[in-house]
Amino acid sequence: MSHLLRGELIKTVTTRTMLGFAVGGVAFAVLNVLAVAVWSGTLDEVPEKEEALSALPILLLLWGLVGTAGEYRHRTAAPAALVGRHNRGVVLSARIVAYALTGLLLGTLTTTVSVGLALPLLSDQPGPDLTSGDVGAVVAGNLVAFVLSAILGAALGALIRSPVLGVVVLLIVNFAVVPLLSDVWESGVNLTPFGAAGILSRMTHNTTLSVVTAGWVLAAWTVAVTLVAVVAERRRDLA
């Protein structure tokens, strides 16, 4: 298993896709800081200031999906199992772990940028300042959201097996379906992976769901989809 994980890690960190998502993640983190801490006006409450530290974990959902689905598009998933002499379920498990680790790496990078840029800008805002405990909690929430989002994206990529289709579906759901559903059933949106990730990373606040509960909701979705993906991958061996 260790050699499989090492091979999957090498593939994920040496692709241009990871570099693109790293650059994109930093760019979106900077834009979010500027939008919340500078352009949105006066921030006099702690939750509003915490939002400036969010690092947009939705990008890692796309990262995991695009990377894993690309294995099927380029027909490298089955050969990887043959070379590694393991069934495809084991190979997929190693791939998902690799995306979890690289998700942590990308999450650390973008969160460091957002926190480092946001804190000086927030110092001039009225109301209570963010304490070290507040900042630590936001950072921890961001990193958990990044790792879980990367795992969930990788599992979805194994199920959908088409990068283009997967990206289109996720973008439509995130930017069209979720906002519409939020207008009529906000508490229901919080129970989706998108809503839970937003709360966990502090992109969303003043909701009916606590940060801890949002973490459990996102974890439950991640575990469920990952199990389905691994089982489905193992059954392909028998076909």
mmCIF file with all atom_site columns, N, CA, C and O in Angstrom, residues 23-62:
data_model
loop_
_atom_site.group_PDB
_atom_site.id
_atom_site.type_symbol
_atom_site.label_atom_id
_atom_site.label_alt_id
_atom_site.label_comp_id
_atom_site.label_asym_id
_atom_site.label_entity_id
_atom_site.label_seq_id
_atom_site.pdbx_PDB_ins_code
_atom_site.Cartn_x
_atom_site.Cartn_y
_atom_site.Cartn_z
_atom_site.occupancy
_atom_site.B_iso_or_equiv
_atom_site.pdbx_formal_charge
_atom_site.auth_seq_id
_atom_site.auth_comp_id
_atom_site.auth_asym_id
_atom_site.auth_atom_id
_atom_site.pdbx_PDB_model_num
ATOM 1   N N  . VAL A 1 23 ? -2.280  28.212 -7.709 1.00 0.00 ? 23 VAL A N  1
ATOM 2   C CA . VAL A 1 23 ? -2.320  29.620 -8.112 1.00 0.00 ? 23 VAL A CA 1
ATOM 3   C C  . VAL A 1 23 ? -3.741  30.169 -8.012 1.00 0.00 ? 23 VAL A C  1
ATOM 4   O O  . VAL A 1 23 ? -3.968  31.269 -7.500 1.00 0.00 ? 23 VAL A O  1
ATOM 5   N N  . GLY A 1 24 ? -4.703  29.364 -8.492 1.00 0.00 ? 24 GLY A N  1
ATOM 6   C CA . GLY A 1 24 ? -6.093  29.800 -8.422 1.00 0.00 ? 24 GLY A CA 1
ATOM 7   C C  . GLY A 1 24 ? -6.581  29.946 -6.993 1.00 0.00 ? 24 GLY A C  1
ATOM 8   O O  . GLY A 1 24 ? -7.308  30.891 -6.664 1.00 0.00 ? 24 GLY A O  1
ATOM 9   N N  . GLY A 1 25 ? -6.181  29.010 -6.129 1.00 0.00 ? 25 GLY A N  1
ATOM 10  C CA . GLY A 1 25 ? -6.580  29.083 -4.729 1.00 0.00 ? 25 GLY A CA 1
ATOM 11  C C  . GLY A 1 25 ? -6.061  30.329 -4.045 1.00 0.00 ? 25 GLY A C  1
ATOM 12  O O  . GLY A 1 25 ? -6.784  31.003 -3.299 1.00 0.00 ? 25 GLY A O  1
ATOM 13  N N  . VAL A 1 26 ? -4.793  30.665 -4.304 1.00 0.00 ? 26 VAL A N  1
ATOM 14  C CA . VAL A 1 26 ? -4.209  31.880 -3.727 1.00 0.00 ? 26 VAL A CA 1
ATOM 15  C C  . VAL A 1 26 ? -4.920  33.124 -4.271 1.00 0.00 ? 26 VAL A C  1
ATOM 16  O O  . VAL A 1 26 ? -5.240  34.059 -3.520 1.00 0.00 ? 26 VAL A O  1
ATOM 17  N N  . ALA A 1 27 ? -5.189  33.140 -5.571 1.00 0.00 ? 27 ALA A N  1
ATOM 18  C CA . ALA A 1 27 ? -5.855  34.293 -6.181 1.00 0.00 ? 27 ALA A CA 1
ATOM 19  C C  . ALA A 1 27 ? -7.249  34.497 -5.600 1.00 0.00 ? 27 ALA A C  1
ATOM 20  O O  . ALA A 1 27 ? -7.631  35.630 -5.251 1.00 0.00 ? 27 ALA A O  1
ATOM 21  N N  . PHE A 1 28 ? -8.014  33.410 -5.462 1.00 0.00 ? 28 PHE A N  1
ATOM 22  C CA . PHE A 1 28 ? -9.363  33.532 -4.908 1.00 0.00 ? 28 PHE A CA 1
ATOM 23  C C  . PHE A 1 28 ? -9.325  33.906 -3.432 1.00 0.00 ? 28 PHE A C  1
ATOM 24  O O  . PHE A 1 28 ? -10.198 34.626 -2.946 1.00 0.00 ? 28 PHE A O  1
ATOM 25  N N  . ALA A 1 29 ? -8.325  33.414 -2.707 1.00 0.00 ? 29 ALA A N  1
ATOM 26  C CA . ALA A 1 29 ? -8.190  33.786 -1.296 1.00 0.00 ? 29 ALA A CA 1
ATOM 27  C C  . ALA A 1 29 ? -7.931  35.282 -1.159 1.00 0.00 ? 29 ALA A C  1
ATOM 28  O O  . ALA A 1 29 ? -8.512  35.954 -0.299 1.00 0.00 ? 29 ALA A O  1
ATOM 29  N N  . VAL A 1 30 ? -7.073  35.813 -2.013 1.00 0.00 ? 30 VAL A N  1
ATOM 30  C CA . VAL A 1 30 ? -6.781  37.246 -1.991 1.00 0.00 ? 30 VAL A CA 1
ATOM 31  C C  . VAL A 1 30 ? -8.028  38.050 -2.328 1.00 0.00 ? 30 VAL A C  1
ATOM 32  O O  . VAL A 1 30 ? -8.342  39.053 -1.673 1.00 0.00 ? 30 VAL A O  1
ATOM 33  N N  . LEU A 1 31 ? -8.755  37.619 -3.361 1.00 0.00 ? 31 LEU A N  1
ATOM 34  C CA . LEU A 1 31 ? -9.980  38.321 -3.743 1.00 0.00 ? 31 LEU A CA 1
ATOM 35  C C  . LEU A 1 31 ? -11.008 38.295 -2.624 1.00 0.00 ? 31 LEU A C  1
ATOM 36  O O  . LEU A 1 31 ? -11.698 39.293 -2.372 1.00 0.00 ? 31 LEU A O  1
ATOM 37  N N  . ASN A 1 32 ? -11.119 37.152 -1.942 1.00 0.00 ? 32 ASN A N  1
ATOM 38  C CA . ASN A 1 32 ? -12.080 37.061 -0.841 1.00 0.00 ? 32 ASN A CA 1
ATOM 39  C C  . ASN A 1 32 ? -11.700 38.001 0.297  1.00 0.00 ? 32 ASN A C  1
ATOM 40  O O  . ASN A 1 32 ? -12.564 38.673 0.879  1.00 0.00 ? 32 ASN A O  1
ATOM 41  N N  . VAL A 1 33 ? -10.424 38.063 0.625  1.00 0.00 ? 33 VAL A N  1
ATOM 42  C CA . VAL A 1 33 ? -9.977  38.974 1.683  1.00 0.00 ? 33 VAL A CA 1
ATOM 43  C C  . VAL A 1 33 ? -10.310 40.417 1.323  1.00 0.00 ? 33 VAL A C  1
ATOM 44  O O  . VAL A 1 33 ? -10.852 41.172 2.137  1.00 0.00 ? 33 VAL A O  1
ATOM 45  N N  . LEU A 1 34 ? -9.996  40.805 0.100  1.00 0.00 ? 34 LEU A N  1
ATOM 46  C CA . LEU A 1 34 ? -10.261 42.174 -0.326 1.00 0.00 ? 34 LEU A CA 1
ATOM 47  C C  . LEU A 1 34 ? -11.760 42.471 -0.358 1.00 0.00 ? 34 LEU A C  1
ATOM 48  O O  . LEU A 1 34 ? -12.206 43.546 0.067  1.00 0.00 ? 34 LEU A O  1
ATOM 49  N N  . ALA A 1 35 ? -12.535 41.501 -0.837 1.00 0.00 ? 35 ALA A N  1
ATOM 50  C CA . ALA A 1 35 ? -13.983 41.705 -0.936 1.00 0.00 ? 35 ALA A CA 1
ATOM 51  C C  . ALA A 1 35 ? -14.624 41.871 0.433  1.00 0.00 ? 35 ALA A C  1
ATOM 52  O O  . ALA A 1 35 ? -15.510 42.715 0.628  1.00 0.00 ? 35 ALA A O  1
ATOM 53  N N  . VAL A 1 36 ? -14.175 41.072 1.401  1.00 0.00 ? 36 VAL A N  1
ATOM 54  C CA . VAL A 1 36 ? -14.796 41.111 2.730  1.00 0.00 ? 36 VAL A CA 1
ATOM 55  C C  . VAL A 1 36 ? -14.191 42.192 3.610  1.00 0.00 ? 36 VAL A C  1
ATOM 56  O O  . VAL A 1 36 ? -14.905 42.965 4.247  1.00 0.00 ? 36 VAL A O  1
ATOM 57  N N  . ALA A 1 37 ? -12.867 42.257 3.657  1.00 0.00 ? 37 ALA A N  1
ATOM 58  C CA . ALA A 1 37 ? -12.201 43.152 4.606  1.00 0.00 ? 37 ALA A CA 1
ATOM 59  C C  . ALA A 1 37 ? -12.095 44.593 4.127  1.00 0.00 ? 37 ALA A C  1
ATOM 60  O O  . ALA A 1 37 ? -11.964 45.506 4.938  1.00 0.00 ? 37 ALA A O  1
ATOM 61  N N  . VAL A 1 38 ? -12.151 44.806 2.806  1.00 0.00 ? 38 VAL A N  1
ATOM 62  C CA . VAL A 1 38 ? -11.962 46.161 2.284  1.00 0.00 ? 38 VAL A CA 1
ATOM 63  C C  . VAL A 1 38 ? -13.205 46.690 1.595  1.00 0.00 ? 38 VAL A C  1
ATOM 64  O O  . VAL A 1 38 ? -13.688 47.783 1.898  1.00 0.00 ? 38 VAL A O  1
ATOM 65  N N  . TRP A 1 39 ? -13.727 45.929 0.649  1.00 0.00 ? 39 TRP A N  1
ATOM 66  C CA . TRP A 1 39 ? -14.788 46.450 -0.205 1.00 0.00 ? 39 TRP A CA 1
ATOM 67  C C  . TRP A 1 39 ? -16.188 46.326 0.387  1.00 0.00 ? 39 TRP A C  1
ATOM 68  O O  . TRP A 1 39 ? -17.120 46.984 -0.088 1.00 0.00 ? 39 TRP A O  1
ATOM 69  N N  . SER A 1 40 ? -16.394 45.488 1.393  1.00 0.00 ? 40 SER A N  1
ATOM 70  C CA . SER A 1 40 ? -17.746 45.281 1.924  1.00 0.00 ? 40 SER A CA 1
ATOM 71  C C  . SER A 1 40 ? -18.160 46.325 2.951  1.00 0.00 ? 40 SER A C  1
ATOM 72  O O  . SER A 1 40 ? -19.301 46.324 3.403  1.00 0.00 ? 40 SER A O  1
ATOM 73  N N  . GLY A 1 41 ? -17.263 47.217 3.340  1.00 0.00 ? 41 GLY A N  1
ATOM 74  C CA . GLY A 1 41 ? -17.620 48.265 4.295  1.00 0.00 ? 41 GLY A CA 1
ATOM 75  C C  . GLY A 1 41 ? -17.186 47.934 5.709  1.00 0.00 ? 41 GLY A C  1
ATOM 76  O O  . GLY A 1 41 ? -16.207 47.225 5.923  1.00 0.00 ? 41 GLY A O  1
ATOM 77  N N  . THR A 1 42 ? -17.952 48.420 6.678  1.00 0.00 ? 42 THR A N  1
ATOM 78  C CA . THR A 1 42 ? -17.597 48.276 8.091  1.00 0.00 ? 42 THR A CA 1
ATOM 79  C C  . THR A 1 42 ? -17.902 46.872 8.598  1.00 0.00 ? 42 THR A C  1
ATOM 80  O O  . THR A 1 42 ? -19.000 46.347 8.382  1.00 0.00 ? 42 THR A O  1
ATOM 81  N N  . LEU A 1 43 ? -16.937 46.290 9.271  1.00 0.00 ? 43 LEU A N  1
ATOM 82  C CA . LEU A 1 43 ? -17.104 44.980 9.899  1.00 0.00 ? 43 LEU A CA 1
ATOM 83  C C  . LEU A 1 43 ? -16.945 45.173 11.404 1.00 0.00 ? 43 LEU A C  1
ATOM 84  O O  . LEU A 1 43 ? -15.850 45.450 11.881 1.00 0.00 ? 43 LEU A O  1
ATOM 85  N N  . ASP A 1 44 ? -18.023 45.029 12.142 1.00 0.00 ? 44 ASP A N  1
ATOM 86  C CA . ASP A 1 44 ? -17.937 45.267 13.584 1.00 0.00 ? 44 ASP A CA 1
ATOM 87  C C  . ASP A 1 44 ? -18.298 44.040 14.413 1.00 0.00 ? 44 ASP A C  1
ATOM 88  O O  . ASP A 1 44 ? -18.448 44.132 15.627 1.00 0.00 ? 44 ASP A O  1
ATOM 89  N N  . GLU A 1 45 ? -18.451 42.885 13.762 1.00 0.00 ? 45 GLU A N  1
ATOM 90  C CA . GLU A 1 45 ? -18.751 41.649 14.475 1.00 0.00 ? 45 GLU A CA 1
ATOM 91  C C  . GLU A 1 45 ? -17.710 40.587 14.137 1.00 0.00 ? 45 GLU A C  1
ATOM 92  O O  . GLU A 1 45 ? -17.175 40.561 13.031 1.00 0.00 ? 45 GLU A O  1
ATOM 93  N N  . VAL A 1 46 ? -17.451 39.718 15.108 1.00 0.00 ? 46 VAL A N  1
ATOM 94  C CA . VAL A 1 46 ? -16.440 38.681 14.931 1.00 0.00 ? 46 VAL A CA 1
ATOM 95  C C  . VAL A 1 46 ? -16.751 37.760 13.748 1.00 0.00 ? 46 VAL A C  1
ATOM 96  O O  . VAL A 1 46 ? -15.863 37.476 12.935 1.00 0.00 ? 46 VAL A O  1
ATOM 97  N N  . PRO A 1 47 ? -17.994 37.248 13.606 1.00 0.00 ? 47 PRO A N  1
ATOM 98  C CA . PRO A 1 47 ? -18.276 36.358 12.451 1.00 0.00 ? 47 PRO A CA 1
ATOM 99  C C  . PRO A 1 47 ? -18.003 37.021 11.105 1.00 0.00 ? 47 PRO A C  1
ATOM 100 O O  . PRO A 1 47 ? -17.573 36.356 10.158 1.00 0.00 ? 47 PRO A O  1
ATOM 101 N N  . GLU A 1 48 ? -18.277 38.335 11.007 1.00 0.00 ? 48 GLU A N  1
ATOM 102 C CA . GLU A 1 48 ? -18.004 39.040 9.749  1.00 0.00 ? 48 GLU A CA 1
ATOM 103 C C  . GLU A 1 48 ? -16.503 39.078 9.463  1.00 0.00 ? 48 GLU A C  1
ATOM 104 O O  . GLU A 1 48 ? -16.078 38.927 8.321  1.00 0.00 ? 48 GLU A O  1
ATOM 105 N N  . LYS A 1 49 ? -15.710 39.285 10.494 1.00 0.00 ? 49 LYS A N  1
ATOM 106 C CA . LYS A 1 49 ? -14.260 39.328 10.323 1.00 0.00 ? 49 LYS A CA 1
ATOM 107 C C  . LYS A 1 49 ? -13.701 37.938 10.029 1.00 0.00 ? 49 LYS A C  1
ATOM 108 O O  . LYS A 1 49 ? -12.727 37.798 9.273  1.00 0.00 ? 49 LYS A O  1
ATOM 109 N N  . GLU A 1 50 ? -14.305 36.916 10.631 1.00 0.00 ? 50 GLU A N  1
ATOM 110 C CA . GLU A 1 50 ? -13.856 35.546 10.356 1.00 0.00 ? 50 GLU A CA 1
ATOM 111 C C  . GLU A 1 50 ? -14.054 35.176 8.895  1.00 0.00 ? 50 GLU A C  1
ATOM 112 O O  . GLU A 1 50 ? -13.269 34.407 8.333  1.00 0.00 ? 50 GLU A O  1
ATOM 113 N N  . GLU A 1 51 ? -15.094 35.739 8.278  1.00 0.00 ? 51 GLU A N  1
ATOM 114 C CA . GLU A 1 51 ? -15.365 35.430 6.870  1.00 0.00 ? 51 GLU A CA 1
ATOM 115 C C  . GLU A 1 51 ? -14.213 35.843 5.970  1.00 0.00 ? 51 GLU A C  1
ATOM 116 O O  . GLU A 1 51 ? -13.967 35.230 4.923  1.00 0.00 ? 51 GLU A O  1
ATOM 117 N N  . ALA A 1 52 ? -13.486 36.898 6.375  1.00 0.00 ? 52 ALA A N  1
ATOM 118 C CA . ALA A 1 52 ? -12.354 37.354 5.576  1.00 0.00 ? 52 ALA A CA 1
ATOM 119 C C  . ALA A 1 52 ? -11.219 36.344 5.555  1.00 0.00 ? 52 ALA A C  1
ATOM 120 O O  . ALA A 1 52 ? -10.356 36.389 4.679  1.00 0.00 ? 52 ALA A O  1
ATOM 121 N N  . LEU A 1 53 ? -11.215 35.419 6.511  1.00 0.00 ? 53 LEU A N  1
ATOM 122 C CA . LEU A 1 53 ? -10.150 34.419 6.594  1.00 0.00 ? 53 LEU A CA 1
ATOM 123 C C  . LEU A 1 53 ? -10.484 33.145 5.826  1.00 0.00 ? 53 LEU A C  1
ATOM 124 O O  . LEU A 1 53 ? -9.656  32.233 5.746  1.00 0.00 ? 53 LEU A O  1
ATOM 125 N N  . SER A 1 54 ? -11.683 33.060 5.272  1.00 0.00 ? 54 SER A N  1
ATOM 126 C CA . SER A 1 54 ? -12.081 31.856 4.556  1.00 0.00 ? 54 SER A CA 1
ATOM 127 C C  . SER A 1 54 ? -11.229 31.662 3.313  1.00 0.00 ? 54 SER A C  1
ATOM 128 O O  . SER A 1 54 ? -10.848 32.623 2.643  1.00 0.00 ? 54 SER A O  1
ATOM 129 N N  . ALA A 1 55 ? -10.932 30.393 3.008  1.00 0.00 ? 55 ALA A N  1
ATOM 130 C CA . ALA A 1 55 ? -10.048 30.096 1.868  1.00 0.00 ? 55 ALA A CA 1
ATOM 131 C C  . ALA A 1 55 ? -10.750 29.297 0.764  1.00 0.00 ? 55 ALA A C  1
ATOM 132 O O  . ALA A 1 55 ? -10.085 28.645 -0.039 1.00 0.00 ? 55 ALA A O  1
ATOM 133 N N  . LEU A 1 56 ? -12.075 29.307 0.729  1.00 0.00 ? 56 LEU A N  1
ATOM 134 C CA . LEU A 1 56 ? -12.857 28.723 -0.370 1.00 0.00 ? 56 LEU A CA 1
ATOM 135 C C  . LEU A 1 56 ? -12.554 27.249 -0.643 1.00 0.00 ? 56 LEU A C  1
ATOM 136 O O  . LEU A 1 56 ? -11.942 26.896 -1.658 1.00 0.00 ? 56 LEU A O  1
ATOM 137 N N  . PRO A 1 57 ? -12.984 26.351 0.219  1.00 0.00 ? 57 PRO A N  1
ATOM 138 C CA . PRO A 1 57 ? -12.703 24.924 0.034  1.00 0.00 ? 57 PRO A CA 1
ATOM 139 C C  . PRO A 1 57 ? -13.372 24.305 -1.182 1.00 0.00 ? 57 PRO A C  1
ATOM 140 O O  . PRO A 1 57 ? -13.001 23.202 -1.591 1.00 0.00 ? 57 PRO A O  1
ATOM 141 N N  . ILE A 1 58 ? -14.350 24.981 -1.794 1.00 0.00 ? 58 ILE A N  1
ATOM 142 C CA . ILE A 1 58 ? -15.007 24.445 -2.983 1.00 0.00 ? 58 ILE A CA 1
ATOM 143 C C  . ILE A 1 58 ? -13.993 24.156 -4.078 1.00 0.00 ? 58 ILE A C  1
ATOM 144 O O  . ILE A 1 58 ? -14.165 23.245 -4.892 1.00 0.00 ? 58 ILE A O  1
ATOM 145 N N  . LEU A 1 59 ? -12.894 24.910 -4.093 1.00 0.00 ? 59 LEU A N  1
ATOM 146 C CA . LEU A 1 59 ? -11.861 24.674 -5.107 1.00 0.00 ? 59 LEU A CA 1
ATOM 147 C C  . LEU A 1 59 ? -11.235 23.299 -4.969 1.00 0.00 ? 59 LEU A C  1
ATOM 148 O O  . LEU A 1 59 ? -10.859 22.667 -5.964 1.00 0.00 ? 59 LEU A O  1
ATOM 149 N N  . LEU A 1 60 ? -11.124 22.819 -3.730 1.00 0.00 ? 60 LEU A N  1
ATOM 150 C CA . LEU A 1 60 ? -10.525 21.504 -3.523 1.00 0.00 ? 60 LEU A CA 1
ATOM 151 C C  . LEU A 1 60 ? -11.479 20.388 -3.920 1.00 0.00 ? 60 LEU A C  1
ATOM 152 O O  . LEU A 1 60 ? -11.049 19.286 -4.266 1.00 0.00 ? 60 LEU A O  1
ATOM 153 N N  . LEU A 1 61 ? -12.776 20.662 -3.869 1.00 0.00 ? 61 LEU A N  1
ATOM 154 C CA . LEU A 1 61 ? -13.745 19.703 -4.383 1.00 0.00 ? 61 LEU A CA 1
ATOM 155 C C  . LEU A 1 61 ? -13.516 19.503 -5.873 1.00 0.00 ? 61 LEU A C  1
ATOM 156 O O  . LEU A 1 61 ? -13.513 18.374 -6.378 1.00 0.00 ? 61 LEU A O  1
ATOM 157 N N  . LEU A 1 62 ? -13.291 20.601 -6.574 1.00 0.00 ? 62 LEU A N  1
ATOM 158 C CA . LEU A 1 62 ? -13.006 20.531 -8.003 1.00 0.00 ? 62 LEU A CA 1
ATOM 159 C C  . LEU A 1 62 ? -11.647 19.887 -8.268 1.00 0.00 ? 62 LEU A C  1
ATOM 160 O O  . LEU A 1 62 ? -11.480 19.135 -9.229 1.00 0.00 ? 62 LEU A O  1
#
